[in-house]
Coordinates of C-alpha atoms and ligand atoms in Angstrom, one line a residue:
M1 CA -0.3 -0.1 0.2
M2 CA 0.9 4.1 -1.2
L3 CA 1.0 6.8 0.7
N4 CA -2.2 8.8 -0.4
Y5 CA -1.4 11.8 -1.5
A6 CA -2.9 14.7 -2.8
E7 CA -0.4 14.8 -6.0
P8 CA 0.9 17.1 -6.9
V9 CA 3.1 17.1 -4.6
Y10 CA 5.9 20.0 -4.2
R11 CA 9.6 19.3 -2.0
P12 CA 12.9 21.3 -2.0
P13 CA 15.3 19.6 -4.3
S14 CA 17.4 18.7 -1.2
E15 CA 15.2 16.5 -0.3
A16 CA 14.3 14.0 -2.5
K17 CA 15.6 11.2 -1.3
S18 CA 13.2 12.1 1.6
L19 CA 10.2 9.7 3.1
I20 CA 7.1 12.9 2.4
F21 CA 4.3 12.6 4.6
Q22 CA 2.3 15.5 3.7
I23 CA -0.2 16.7 6.9
T24 CA -1.6 19.8 5.5
I25 CA -2.8 20.1 1.6
G26 CA -1.9 23.2 -0.2
C27 CA -1.0 26.3 0.7
S28 CA -2.9 28.7 3.2
F29 CA -1.2 31.8 1.4
N30 CA -2.2 30.1 -1.9
E31 CA -1.5 34.0 -3.8
C32 CA 2.0 34.7 -4.5
S33 CA 1.1 35.9 -8.2
F34 CA 3.9 33.7 -10.0
C35 CA 3.3 30.5 -7.9
D36 CA 0.8 27.6 -9.6
M37 CA 2.0 25.4 -7.1
Y38 CA -1.2 24.2 -5.1
R39 CA -3.1 26.6 -7.2
N40 CA -6.1 23.5 -7.7
K41 CA -6.2 22.8 -4.1
E42 CA -8.2 24.7 -1.1
Y43 CA -6.1 24.2 2.6
S44 CA -6.7 22.1 5.0
E45 CA -4.6 19.8 7.3
R46 CA -5.4 16.6 8.3
S47 CA -6.1 14.4 10.6
W48 CA -4.4 13.3 13.5
D49 CA -6.0 9.6 13.0
E50 CA -4.5 10.1 8.5
V51 CA -1.5 10.9 9.7
K52 CA -0.6 8.8 12.5
A53 CA -2.2 5.1 9.8
E54 CA 0.3 6.7 7.4
I55 CA 3.1 7.0 10.0
D56 CA 2.1 3.4 11.0
L57 CA 2.5 2.7 8.0
M58 CA 5.3 3.6 6.5
A59 CA 7.4 2.5 10.3
K60 CA 6.7 -0.5 8.8
Q61 CA 7.6 -0.3 5.8
L62 CA 11.1 1.8 5.1
P63 CA 12.1 2.0 9.3
D64 CA 15.2 2.2 7.9
T65 CA 14.0 6.2 7.0
T66 CA 16.6 9.3 8.1
R67 CA 14.8 11.8 6.9
I68 CA 11.5 13.1 6.3
F69 CA 10.0 16.5 4.5
L70 CA 6.5 17.3 5.9
A71 CA 4.5 18.8 2.8
D72 CA 2.3 20.7 1.5
G73 CA 2.9 24.9 0.8
D74 CA 3.2 25.4 4.2
A75 CA 3.5 23.0 7.2
L76 CA 4.4 25.3 9.4
N77 CA 0.8 26.9 9.8
L78 CA -0.4 24.2 11.5
S79 CA -1.4 24.8 16.4
T80 CA 2.4 24.2 16.5
D81 CA 1.0 21.2 19.5
Y82 CA 0.2 19.5 16.7
M83 CA 2.6 19.5 15.2
V84 CA 5.2 18.6 17.9
K85 CA 3.0 16.4 18.2
I86 CA 3.0 14.4 14.4
V87 CA 6.8 15.0 14.8
E88 CA 7.6 13.5 17.8
Y89 CA 5.4 10.1 16.8
L90 CA 7.8 10.2 13.9
Y91 CA 10.3 9.7 15.9
N92 CA 9.1 6.9 18.1
N93 CA 9.0 5.5 15.2
F94 CA 11.6 5.9 13.4
Q95 CA 14.0 4.8 14.9
K96 CA 17.2 6.1 13.1
L97 CA 15.0 9.2 11.6
E98 CA 17.9 12.7 11.9
R99 CA 16.2 15.4 10.2
V100 CA 12.3 16.3 9.6
S101 CA 12.0 20.1 7.5
C102 CA 9.0 21.8 6.3
Y103 CA 7.9 25.0 3.9
A104 CA 7.2 27.7 6.4
M105 CA 6.2 31.3 5.3
P106 CA 7.6 34.3 6.8
M107 CA 3.9 34.4 8.5
N108 CA 4.2 31.0 9.5
L109 CA 7.1 31.8 11.8
L110 CA 5.6 35.4 13.0
K111 CA 3.1 34.2 14.0
K112 CA 4.6 31.8 16.4
T113 CA 6.5 32.6 19.4
P114 CA 9.3 32.4 19.5
E115 CA 8.8 29.7 22.8
E116 CA 6.4 27.8 20.0
L117 CA 9.2 28.1 17.7
K118 CA 11.3 26.5 20.0
K119 CA 9.3 23.5 20.8
M120 CA 8.8 22.4 17.3
N121 CA 12.7 23.1 17.1
Q122 CA 13.4 20.8 20.6
A123 CA 10.6 18.2 19.0
G124 CA 12.9 17.9 15.6
L125 CA 11.9 19.6 13.5
N126 CA 15.7 20.7 12.5
M127 CA 14.7 21.9 8.9
L128 CA 12.7 26.1 7.5
Y129 CA 12.8 26.4 3.6
L130 CA 11.3 29.8 2.9
G131 CA 11.0 31.7 0.0
I132 CA 12.0 35.2 0.4
E133 CA 12.2 35.4 -3.6
S134 CA 12.8 39.4 -3.7
G135 CA 14.1 41.1 -1.0
S136 CA 12.3 44.5 -2.8
D137 CA 9.7 45.9 -1.4
I138 CA 7.8 47.6 -4.5
I139 CA 8.8 43.8 -6.0
L140 CA 7.5 42.1 -2.9
K141 CA 3.6 43.9 -3.7
K142 CA 3.7 42.9 -7.2
I143 CA 4.0 39.6 -6.5
T144 CA 1.5 40.1 -4.1
K145 CA 4.0 37.7 -1.7
G146 CA 2.3 38.6 0.9
A147 CA 5.0 39.9 3.3
T148 CA 7.5 43.2 2.9
S149 CA 12.1 42.8 2.7
E150 CA 11.5 43.7 6.8
T151 CA 8.8 40.6 7.8
I152 CA 11.6 38.4 5.8
I153 CA 14.3 39.2 7.3
R154 CA 12.5 38.8 11.0
A155 CA 11.0 36.0 10.0
C156 CA 14.3 34.2 8.6
R157 CA 16.3 35.8 12.6
K158 CA 13.9 34.3 13.9
A159 CA 13.9 31.1 13.0
I160 CA 17.4 31.0 13.5
E161 CA 17.0 32.4 16.9
T162 CA 14.9 29.5 17.5
G163 CA 17.9 27.4 16.7
F164 CA 16.2 25.6 13.6
T165 CA 19.1 25.1 10.3
L166 CA 17.2 27.9 7.2
S167 CA 17.1 27.8 4.2
C168 CA 16.1 30.7 1.8
I169 CA 15.3 30.8 -2.3
I170 CA 15.1 34.2 -4.2
I171 CA 14.5 34.5 -7.8
L172 CA 16.6 35.6 -10.5
G173 CA 14.6 38.0 -13.0
L174 CA 11.1 38.9 -10.3
G175 CA 11.5 42.0 -11.2
G176 CA 11.9 42.3 -15.3
K177 CA 14.6 44.8 -17.1
T178 CA 12.8 46.9 -15.6
Y179 CA 13.6 46.6 -11.3
T180 CA 17.3 44.2 -11.5
K181 CA 18.8 46.5 -10.0
E182 CA 16.5 47.1 -6.8
H183 CA 15.6 44.0 -8.0
I184 CA 19.3 42.2 -6.4
R185 CA 20.3 45.0 -4.6
D186 CA 17.4 44.8 -2.1
T187 CA 18.2 40.9 -2.1
A188 CA 21.5 40.8 -1.1
R189 CA 20.5 43.4 1.9
V190 CA 18.4 40.8 2.7
V191 CA 19.4 37.6 2.5
N192 CA 22.9 39.4 4.9
A193 CA 20.7 40.7 7.4
S194 CA 18.5 37.6 7.1
S195 CA 22.1 35.5 6.8
P196 CA 20.5 31.7 6.0
H197 CA 22.5 28.3 6.6
Y198 CA 22.0 28.0 2.8
L199 CA 20.6 30.4 -0.7
G200 CA 19.1 28.5 -3.1
T201 CA 18.6 31.3 -6.7
L202 CA 15.1 30.0 -9.3
T203 CA 15.5 32.4 -12.5
L204 CA 11.4 33.0 -13.1
I205 CA 9.3 30.6 -15.0
L206 CA 5.7 31.8 -15.6
E207 CA 3.9 28.5 -16.2
T208 CA 0.7 29.5 -18.5
G209 CA -1.7 28.6 -15.3
V210 CA -0.7 31.9 -13.4
K211 CA 1.1 33.7 -17.0
E212 CA -1.4 36.2 -17.1
E213 CA -2.6 36.1 -13.1
F214 CA 1.0 37.5 -12.6
L215 CA 1.0 40.1 -15.2
T216 CA -1.8 41.7 -14.4
K217 CA -0.5 42.3 -10.9
F218 CA 2.6 43.2 -12.4
G219 CA 0.8 46.0 -13.8
E220 CA 2.8 47.4 -16.4
E221 CA 4.0 45.3 -18.9
F222 CA 6.1 42.9 -17.7
H223 CA 9.2 42.8 -20.2
P224 CA 11.9 39.1 -18.5
I225 CA 15.1 39.6 -18.8
N226 CA 17.0 37.1 -20.9
D227 CA 20.9 34.1 -20.2
D228 CA 22.7 37.3 -20.4
E229 CA 20.7 39.5 -18.0
A230 CA 20.2 35.9 -15.4
L231 CA 24.5 36.1 -15.2
A232 CA 24.2 39.9 -15.2
E233 CA 22.0 39.5 -11.6
L234 CA 23.7 36.2 -10.4
H235 CA 27.0 38.6 -10.8
D236 CA 25.4 41.1 -9.0
L237 CA 23.6 39.2 -5.7
V238 CA 27.5 37.8 -4.9
Q239 CA 28.9 40.5 -5.2
Q240 CA 26.8 41.8 -2.5
I241 CA 26.3 39.3 -0.2
N242 CA 28.4 39.9 2.5
V243 CA 28.1 37.3 5.3
K244 CA 30.0 36.7 8.2
E245 CA 28.7 33.4 9.1
K246 CA 29.2 30.2 6.8
M247 CA 25.9 29.9 4.6
V248 CA 26.0 27.4 1.4
F249 CA 24.8 28.5 -1.8
R250 CA 23.3 27.1 -5.0
A251 CA 21.8 28.5 -8.4
N252 CA 21.8 24.8 -10.0
H253 CA 18.0 24.3 -10.1
G254 CA 17.1 23.7 -13.4
S255 CA 15.4 26.4 -14.7
N256 CA 18.4 29.0 -14.1
A257 CA 20.1 29.9 -17.2
Y258 CA 24.2 28.9 -15.3
N259 CA 25.1 27.2 -12.7
I260 CA 27.3 27.5 -10.3
G261 CA 28.2 27.2 -6.3
G262 CA 29.9 27.4 -3.3
I263 CA 30.8 28.9 0.1
F264 CA 30.0 32.3 1.1
P265 CA 32.0 33.9 3.0
D266 CA 34.9 31.3 1.4
E267 CA 34.6 30.9 -1.9
K268 CA 32.5 34.1 -2.8
D269 CA 35.6 35.3 -4.6
E270 CA 35.6 31.7 -6.1
M271 CA 32.4 31.5 -7.1
L272 CA 32.6 35.5 -9.1
K273 CA 35.8 34.3 -10.9
K274 CA 33.1 31.3 -12.6
I275 CA 30.4 33.5 -13.3
A276 CA 33.5 35.3 -15.5
W277 CA 34.4 33.3 -16.9
L278 CA 31.1 32.3 -17.5
K279 CA 30.9 35.1 -19.8
E280 CA 33.3 34.9 -21.1
H281 CA 32.4 31.7 -22.1
P282 CA 28.1 32.0 -23.2
E283 CA 27.4 28.4 -24.2
N284 CA 27.8 26.7 -21.3
V285 CA 24.5 28.9 -21.0
R286 CA 21.9 26.1 -19.5
P287 CA 23.0 23.9 -16.4
E288 CA 24.1 20.5 -18.9
G289 CA 26.6 22.9 -21.1
F290 CA 28.2 23.6 -17.5
R291 CA 29.2 20.1 -17.3
A292 CA 31.6 21.6 -19.7
F293 CA 32.9 23.9 -16.1
Ligands
SF4_301 S1 3.3 31.2 -0.2 FE1 4.9 29.8 -1.4 S2 3.7 28.2 -1.7 FE2 1.7 30.4 -1.4 S3 2.0 30.7 -2.6 FE3 3.0 31.8 -1.9 S4 4.8 31.4 -2.8 FE4 3.1 29.5 -2.9

């Protein structure tokens, strides 16, 4: 017997080998204009009976599981007590479990007290994935993110200070050609102030289902950036990131025109050199081409 997922199910690339339990369905916000992940789902929370039955089943089938990801879009929206109950039950049933993670929105983190977050973290919810998308308040408003640069920074700091490993995502090209400078400058500012443990980039791809809404909400003609401009954004972002704590950086998602990665602050110069090399070798566009590097 398999788990009864409400499709589609998304998880971060780094959770590819994790066992996924869908403890919430959809996204409690579901309004970001670039995101089509949960448009066909109404937000709901799975009952304890359903969640427990699935954990019991998979504990028998995959007892050696070490990593679990809790779907869908913002499982951190669950009440603290319910999340703690689920996480504790996971550790009690998977003896080799090392890591439990989920997606979180800034507002999920801001709604909870530091004590609540610590309680969930101490129960074993170790890692959160949070979409910064952009640090520009103009762009955040245009994409109806439901957050500002200030609330994003507060949410990220709160997650880190209450013990979580934090992985953040930003989206290259989200301001189009018009706001490219503000996008990168303000995103670097938010990343520097937030200082997550991991940072990944995607490049904006507008799926058919949300394209019209995105363009309407953006409020003016949106000119997508091209691959050269994506590389320029990547360069400026890397150059303007100045974190003091170690931050693993990856621009290796399939949506990116160019593929780089490294660890801030030590490998910043190395990454800038790679970007300079890519500018000289534009034939390496798209991750497949990167194999030659
Ligand atoms: S909060 Fe995340 S999952 Fe929800 S609509 Fe926005 S980007 Fe999509």
